[in-house]
Amino acid sequence: MLASRKVSANAACAAVGQQAAPVSRVPIRPAVVTSVQQAHTLVPKLRTAQAVVQRVRSAAVADGSSAGAAAAVSSPSSSSDAAGLLELDKDSFQPYLDAAGDKVVAVDFFTDWCGPCKLIYPELVKLSSELAPDATIVKFNCNQNNKELAKALGIKVAPTFFLYRRGVKVADMTGAKVDKLRELIIKHTTGDNAQQN
């Protein structure tokens, strides 16, 4: 069954090198197959749609200026997505932080419907690779499954970033400000702050 997902027409067309029509979003609706003949006609369309979505995702990750494309195609809800940011859940959250040791872990608390969260995502991927191995960025979806932990941690705004070292929170910030996040992470990975915590 096809997943119901909206892809920006501009992002999809840009990925295949064409001009977008004035329509802002094109829904991909679930298909109900009633015959084998109908299935044979739908399979090539599905493959084409999947290829376009993959190109949009690749373009968004490869080029930070394609943030709109990343916003159009929501990131997968698996434990690690194609871009490389690990997604923690309520069960893996504390064990991961404890296992990180002296490495600074920045946790991006996001929601699926948060526009700014999606816009800065490609920049977070780049920042995480820049700061490795001294620091890493992981994400935590504040969805229904993880709602209790997010509430217990006091997450009220998305995106919110908590920095952890040795399993203990050392700093936090809210808002989609990647430069400010970079400075905060660097502050806690170098100098006196890293030794004191």
PDB file of C-alpha atoms in Angstrom:
ATOM      1  CA  MET A   1       0.000   0.000   0.000  1.00  0.00           C
ATOM      2  CA  LEU A   2       1.293   3.469  -0.807  1.00  0.00           C
ATOM      3  CA  ALA A   3       1.974   5.793   2.073  1.00  0.00           C
ATOM      4  CA  SER A   4       0.071   9.043   2.072  1.00  0.00           C
ATOM      5  CA  ARG A   5       2.820  11.666   1.854  1.00  0.00           C
ATOM      6  CA  LYS A   6       3.006  15.177   0.442  1.00  0.00           C
ATOM      7  CA  VAL A   7       5.960  16.137  -1.733  1.00  0.00           C
ATOM      8  CA  SER A   8       6.633  19.718  -2.773  1.00  0.00           C
ATOM      9  CA  ALA A   9       6.129  20.026  -6.524  1.00  0.00           C
ATOM     10  CA  ASN A  10       8.989  22.513  -6.663  1.00  0.00           C
ATOM     11  CA  ALA A  11      11.344  20.135  -4.838  1.00  0.00           C
ATOM     12  CA  ALA A  12      10.343  17.119  -6.925  1.00  0.00           C
ATOM     13  CA  CYS A  13      10.738  19.008 -10.200  1.00  0.00           C
ATOM     14  CA  ALA A  14      14.042  20.524  -9.133  1.00  0.00           C
ATOM     15  CA  ALA A  15      15.350  17.039  -8.384  1.00  0.00           C
ATOM     16  CA  VAL A  16      14.638  15.912 -11.937  1.00  0.00           C
ATOM     17  CA  GLY A  17      15.661  19.220 -13.519  1.00  0.00           C
ATOM     18  CA  GLN A  18      12.274  20.587 -14.558  1.00  0.00           C
ATOM     19  CA  GLN A  19      10.229  23.703 -13.794  1.00  0.00           C
ATOM     20  CA  ALA A  20       7.441  23.204 -11.271  1.00  0.00           C
ATOM     21  CA  ALA A  21       3.813  23.886 -12.027  1.00  0.00           C
ATOM     22  CA  PRO A  22       2.150  26.577  -9.871  1.00  0.00           C
ATOM     23  CA  VAL A  23       0.685  23.864  -7.600  1.00  0.00           C
ATOM     24  CA  SER A  24       2.473  23.976  -4.236  1.00  0.00           C
ATOM     25  CA  ARG A  25       1.910  20.383  -3.085  1.00  0.00           C
ATOM     26  CA  VAL A  26       0.959  17.180  -4.830  1.00  0.00           C
ATOM     27  CA  PRO A  27      -0.564  14.497  -2.588  1.00  0.00           C
ATOM     28  CA  ILE A  28       0.314  10.869  -3.162  1.00  0.00           C
ATOM     29  CA  ARG A  29      -2.876   9.027  -2.309  1.00  0.00           C
ATOM     30  CA  PRO A  30      -3.218   5.385  -1.328  1.00  0.00           C
ATOM     31  CA  ALA A  31      -4.242   3.260  -4.294  1.00  0.00           C
ATOM     32  CA  VAL A  32      -6.928   0.613  -4.133  1.00  0.00           C
ATOM     33  CA  VAL A  33      -6.069  -2.154  -6.578  1.00  0.00           C
ATOM     34  CA  THR A  34      -9.086  -4.097  -7.836  1.00  0.00           C
ATOM     35  CA  SER A  35      -7.510  -6.153 -10.646  1.00  0.00           C
ATOM     36  CA  VAL A  36      -4.203  -7.600 -11.791  1.00  0.00           C
ATOM     37  CA  GLN A  37      -4.316  -5.334 -14.857  1.00  0.00           C
ATOM     38  CA  GLN A  38      -4.639  -2.280 -12.625  1.00  0.00           C
ATOM     39  CA  ALA A  39      -1.728  -3.491 -10.467  1.00  0.00           C
ATOM     40  CA  HIS A  40       0.500  -3.786 -13.546  1.00  0.00           C
ATOM     41  CA  THR A  41      -0.207  -0.160 -14.470  1.00  0.00           C
ATOM     42  CA  LEU A  42       0.343   1.138 -10.934  1.00  0.00           C
ATOM     43  CA  VAL A  43       3.700  -0.538 -10.244  1.00  0.00           C
ATOM     44  CA  PRO A  44       5.713   1.571 -12.759  1.00  0.00           C
ATOM     45  CA  LYS A  45       4.067   4.757 -11.424  1.00  0.00           C
ATOM     46  CA  LEU A  46       4.988   3.774  -7.869  1.00  0.00           C
ATOM     47  CA  ARG A  47       8.591   3.096  -8.866  1.00  0.00           C
ATOM     48  CA  THR A  48       8.799   6.474 -10.599  1.00  0.00           C
ATOM     49  CA  ALA A  49       7.355   8.269  -7.567  1.00  0.00           C
ATOM     50  CA  GLN A  50       9.771   6.477  -5.230  1.00  0.00           C
ATOM     51  CA  ALA A  51      12.709   7.410  -7.478  1.00  0.00           C
ATOM     52  CA  VAL A  52      11.685  11.087  -7.456  1.00  0.00           C
ATOM     53  CA  VAL A  53      11.311  11.101  -3.674  1.00  0.00           C
ATOM     54  CA  GLN A  54      14.757   9.504  -3.311  1.00  0.00           C
ATOM     55  CA  ARG A  55      16.294  12.132  -5.628  1.00  0.00           C
ATOM     56  CA  VAL A  56      14.675  14.920  -3.605  1.00  0.00           C
ATOM     57  CA  ARG A  57      16.022  13.473  -0.364  1.00  0.00           C
ATOM     58  CA  SER A  58      19.505  13.078  -1.846  1.00  0.00           C
ATOM     59  CA  ALA A  59      19.487  16.625  -3.207  1.00  0.00           C
ATOM     60  CA  ALA A  60      18.365  18.003   0.145  1.00  0.00           C
ATOM     61  CA  VAL A  61      21.128  16.230   2.027  1.00  0.00           C
ATOM     62  CA  ALA A  62      23.837  17.003  -0.536  1.00  0.00           C
ATOM     63  CA  ASP A  63      22.993  20.696  -0.780  1.00  0.00           C
ATOM     64  CA  GLY A  64      22.120  22.563   2.413  1.00  0.00           C
ATOM     65  CA  SER A  65      20.323  25.213   0.341  1.00  0.00           C
ATOM     66  CA  SER A  66      17.749  22.571  -0.607  1.00  0.00           C
ATOM     67  CA  ALA A  67      16.244  22.798   2.849  1.00  0.00           C
ATOM     68  CA  GLY A  68      12.837  23.249   1.268  1.00  0.00           C
ATOM     69  CA  ALA A  69      13.174  19.837  -0.341  1.00  0.00           C
ATOM     70  CA  ALA A  70      14.021  18.297   3.012  1.00  0.00           C
ATOM     71  CA  ALA A  71      10.979  19.975   4.488  1.00  0.00           C
ATOM     72  CA  ALA A  72       8.797  18.596   1.746  1.00  0.00           C
ATOM     73  CA  VAL A  73       9.838  15.008   2.289  1.00  0.00           C
ATOM     74  CA  SER A  74       9.640  14.186   5.970  1.00  0.00           C
ATOM     75  CA  SER A  75      12.506  12.213   7.405  1.00  0.00           C
ATOM     76  CA  PRO A  76      11.955   8.509   7.986  1.00  0.00           C
ATOM     77  CA  SER A  77      10.941   7.405  11.455  1.00  0.00           C
ATOM     78  CA  SER A  78      13.538   4.654  11.693  1.00  0.00           C
ATOM     79  CA  SER A  79      16.366   4.469  14.201  1.00  0.00           C
ATOM     80  CA  SER A  80      18.851   5.894  11.704  1.00  0.00           C
ATOM     81  CA  ASP A  81      17.932   7.649   8.494  1.00  0.00           C
ATOM     82  CA  ALA A  82      19.759   7.852   5.176  1.00  0.00           C
ATOM     83  CA  ALA A  83      21.527  11.065   6.211  1.00  0.00           C
ATOM     84  CA  GLY A  84      23.088   9.414   9.229  1.00  0.00           C
ATOM     85  CA  LEU A  85      21.458  11.071  12.258  1.00  0.00           C
ATOM     86  CA  LEU A  86      20.441   8.499  14.790  1.00  0.00           C
ATOM     87  CA  GLU A  87      16.884   8.745  16.103  1.00  0.00           C
ATOM     88  CA  LEU A  88      16.468   7.812  19.741  1.00  0.00           C
ATOM     89  CA  ASP A  89      13.221   6.767  21.388  1.00  0.00           C
ATOM     90  CA  LYS A  90      12.089   6.496  25.001  1.00  0.00           C
ATOM     91  CA  ASP A  91      13.800   3.103  25.403  1.00  0.00           C
ATOM     92  CA  SER A  92      17.168   3.974  23.823  1.00  0.00           C
ATOM     93  CA  PHE A  93      17.452   7.557  25.107  1.00  0.00           C
ATOM     94  CA  GLN A  94      19.222   7.177  28.469  1.00  0.00           C
ATOM     95  CA  PRO A  95      21.293   4.080  27.550  1.00  0.00           C
ATOM     96  CA  TYR A  96      22.691   5.941  24.524  1.00  0.00           C
ATOM     97  CA  LEU A  97      23.605   9.004  26.599  1.00  0.00           C
ATOM     98  CA  ASP A  98      25.264   6.851  29.250  1.00  0.00           C
ATOM     99  CA  ALA A  99      27.264   4.919  26.645  1.00  0.00           C
ATOM    100  CA  ALA A 100      28.528   8.134  24.992  1.00  0.00           C
ATOM    101  CA  GLY A 101      30.915   8.808  27.886  1.00  0.00           C
ATOM    102  CA  ASP A 102      32.909  12.044  27.491  1.00  0.00           C
ATOM    103  CA  LYS A 103      31.504  12.726  24.028  1.00  0.00           C
ATOM    104  CA  VAL A 104      29.058  15.650  23.962  1.00  0.00           C
ATOM    105  CA  VAL A 105      25.682  14.512  22.657  1.00  0.00           C
ATOM    106  CA  ALA A 106      23.295  17.167  21.336  1.00  0.00           C
ATOM    107  CA  VAL A 107      19.730  15.867  21.259  1.00  0.00           C
ATOM    108  CA  ASP A 108      17.376  17.536  18.777  1.00  0.00           C
ATOM    109  CA  PHE A 109      13.854  17.260  20.192  1.00  0.00           C
ATOM    110  CA  PHE A 110      11.602  17.669  17.148  1.00  0.00           C
ATOM    111  CA  THR A 111       8.100  16.942  15.891  1.00  0.00           C
ATOM    112  CA  ASP A 112       6.947  15.727  12.494  1.00  0.00           C
ATOM    113  CA  TRP A 113       4.821  18.834  11.927  1.00  0.00           C
ATOM    114  CA  CYS A 114       7.547  21.377  12.884  1.00  0.00           C
ATOM    115  CA  GLY A 115       8.582  23.384   9.805  1.00  0.00           C
ATOM    116  CA  PRO A 116      11.765  24.899  11.300  1.00  0.00           C
ATOM    117  CA  CYS A 117      12.823  21.415  12.470  1.00  0.00           C
ATOM    118  CA  LYS A 118      12.663  20.165   8.905  1.00  0.00           C
ATOM    119  CA  LEU A 119      14.380  23.243   7.484  1.00  0.00           C
ATOM    120  CA  ILE A 120      17.484  22.939   9.671  1.00  0.00           C
ATOM    121  CA  TYR A 121      17.759  19.161   9.388  1.00  0.00           C
ATOM    122  CA  PRO A 122      20.338  19.155   6.528  1.00  0.00           C
ATOM    123  CA  GLU A 123      22.445  21.661   8.469  1.00  0.00           C
ATOM    124  CA  LEU A 124      22.337  19.433  11.559  1.00  0.00           C
ATOM    125  CA  VAL A 125      23.617  16.521   9.492  1.00  0.00           C
ATOM    126  CA  LYS A 126      26.562  18.613   8.293  1.00  0.00           C
ATOM    127  CA  LEU A 127      27.237  19.973  11.780  1.00  0.00           C
ATOM    128  CA  SER A 128      27.255  16.492  13.278  1.00  0.00           C
ATOM    129  CA  SER A 129      29.864  15.304  10.786  1.00  0.00           C
ATOM    130  CA  GLU A 130      31.922  18.485  11.351  1.00  0.00           C
ATOM    131  CA  LEU A 131      32.048  18.000  15.108  1.00  0.00           C
ATOM    132  CA  ALA A 132      32.782  14.256  15.095  1.00  0.00           C
ATOM    133  CA  PRO A 133      34.369  12.537  16.994  1.00  0.00           C
ATOM    134  CA  ASP A 134      34.203  14.989  19.924  1.00  0.00           C
ATOM    135  CA  ALA A 135      30.453  15.526  19.654  1.00  0.00           C
ATOM    136  CA  THR A 136      27.441  14.105  17.881  1.00  0.00           C
ATOM    137  CA  ILE A 137      23.876  15.154  17.167  1.00  0.00           C
ATOM    138  CA  VAL A 138      20.983  12.738  17.532  1.00  0.00           C
ATOM    139  CA  LYS A 139      17.273  13.325  17.181  1.00  0.00           C
ATOM    140  CA  PHE A 140      14.285  12.507  19.355  1.00  0.00           C
ATOM    141  CA  ASN A 141      10.770  12.632  17.927  1.00  0.00           C
ATOM    142  CA  CYS A 142       8.316  13.991  20.507  1.00  0.00           C
ATOM    143  CA  ASN A 143       5.486  11.915  19.025  1.00  0.00           C
ATOM    144  CA  GLN A 144       2.801   9.880  20.839  1.00  0.00           C
ATOM    145  CA  ASN A 145       5.225   7.017  21.509  1.00  0.00           C
ATOM    146  CA  ASN A 146       7.765   9.290  23.193  1.00  0.00           C
ATOM    147  CA  LYS A 147       5.396  11.930  24.571  1.00  0.00           C
ATOM    148  CA  GLU A 148       5.788  10.961  28.240  1.00  0.00           C
ATOM    149  CA  LEU A 149       9.576  11.250  28.225  1.00  0.00           C
ATOM    150  CA  ALA A 150       9.478  14.532  26.296  1.00  0.00           C
ATOM    151  CA  LYS A 151       7.005  15.910  28.838  1.00  0.00           C
ATOM    152  CA  ALA A 152       9.130  14.678  31.760  1.00  0.00           C
ATOM    153  CA  LEU A 153      12.158  16.427  30.258  1.00  0.00           C
ATOM    154  CA  GLY A 154      10.171  19.663  29.968  1.00  0.00           C
ATOM    155  CA  ILE A 155      10.110  19.907  26.173  1.00  0.00           C
ATOM    156  CA  LYS A 156       7.537  22.558  25.251  1.00  0.00           C
ATOM    157  CA  VAL A 157       8.944  24.021  22.027  1.00  0.00           C
ATOM    158  CA  ALA A 158      10.326  22.388  18.895  1.00  0.00           C
ATOM    159  CA  PRO A 159      13.110  22.388  18.092  1.00  0.00           C
ATOM    160  CA  THR A 160      14.726  22.178  21.512  1.00  0.00           C
ATOM    161  CA  PHE A 161      18.321  21.031  21.942  1.00  0.00           C
ATOM    162  CA  PHE A 162      19.751  19.470  25.097  1.00  0.00           C
ATOM    163  CA  LEU A 163      23.490  18.850  25.388  1.00  0.00           C
ATOM    164  CA  TYR A 164      24.587  15.876  27.457  1.00  0.00           C
ATOM    165  CA  ARG A 165      27.982  14.753  28.690  1.00  0.00           C
ATOM    166  CA  ARG A 166      28.476  11.549  30.690  1.00  0.00           C
ATOM    167  CA  GLY A 167      24.694  11.103  30.682  1.00  0.00           C
ATOM    168  CA  VAL A 168      24.070  14.450  32.411  1.00  0.00           C
ATOM    169  CA  LYS A 169      22.489  17.530  30.821  1.00  0.00           C
ATOM    170  CA  VAL A 170      25.056  20.338  30.597  1.00  0.00           C
ATOM    171  CA  ALA A 171      23.236  22.904  28.428  1.00  0.00           C
ATOM    172  CA  ASP A 172      20.072  23.578  26.446  1.00  0.00           C
ATOM    173  CA  MET A 173      18.645  25.956  23.879  1.00  0.00           C
ATOM    174  CA  THR A 174      15.465  26.383  21.859  1.00  0.00           C
ATOM    175  CA  GLY A 175      14.941  27.525  18.300  1.00  0.00           C
ATOM    176  CA  ALA A 176      16.308  26.716  14.871  1.00  0.00           C
ATOM    177  CA  LYS A 177      19.612  28.559  15.285  1.00  0.00           C
ATOM    178  CA  VAL A 178      22.355  26.276  13.984  1.00  0.00           C
ATOM    179  CA  ASP A 179      25.183  28.793  14.536  1.00  0.00           C
ATOM    180  CA  LYS A 180      24.183  29.232  18.167  1.00  0.00           C
ATOM    181  CA  LEU A 181      24.002  25.446  18.570  1.00  0.00           C
ATOM    182  CA  ARG A 182      27.481  25.081  17.023  1.00  0.00           C
ATOM    183  CA  GLU A 183      28.906  27.611  19.499  1.00  0.00           C
ATOM    184  CA  LEU A 184      27.210  25.880  22.428  1.00  0.00           C
ATOM    185  CA  ILE A 185      28.540  22.458  21.429  1.00  0.00           C
ATOM    186  CA  ILE A 186      32.072  23.779  20.862  1.00  0.00           C
ATOM    187  CA  LYS A 187      31.952  25.528  24.238  1.00  0.00           C
ATOM    188  CA  HIS A 188      31.246  22.191  25.921  1.00  0.00           C
ATOM    189  CA  THR A 189      33.744  20.128  23.935  1.00  0.00           C
ATOM    190  CA  THR A 190      36.777  22.360  24.453  1.00  0.00           C
ATOM    191  CA  GLY A 191      38.543  24.171  27.254  1.00  0.00           C
ATOM    192  CA  ASP A 192      37.553  24.403  30.901  1.00  0.00           C
ATOM    193  CA  ASN A 193      33.896  23.443  30.401  1.00  0.00           C
ATOM    194  CA  ALA A 194      34.851  20.015  29.061  1.00  0.00           C
ATOM    195  CA  GLN A 195      37.117  19.377  32.062  1.00  0.00           C
ATOM    196  CA  GLN A 196      34.722  20.674  34.715  1.00  0.00           C
ATOM    197  CA  ASN A 197      31.680  18.641  33.615  1.00  0.00           C
TER     198      ASN A 197
END
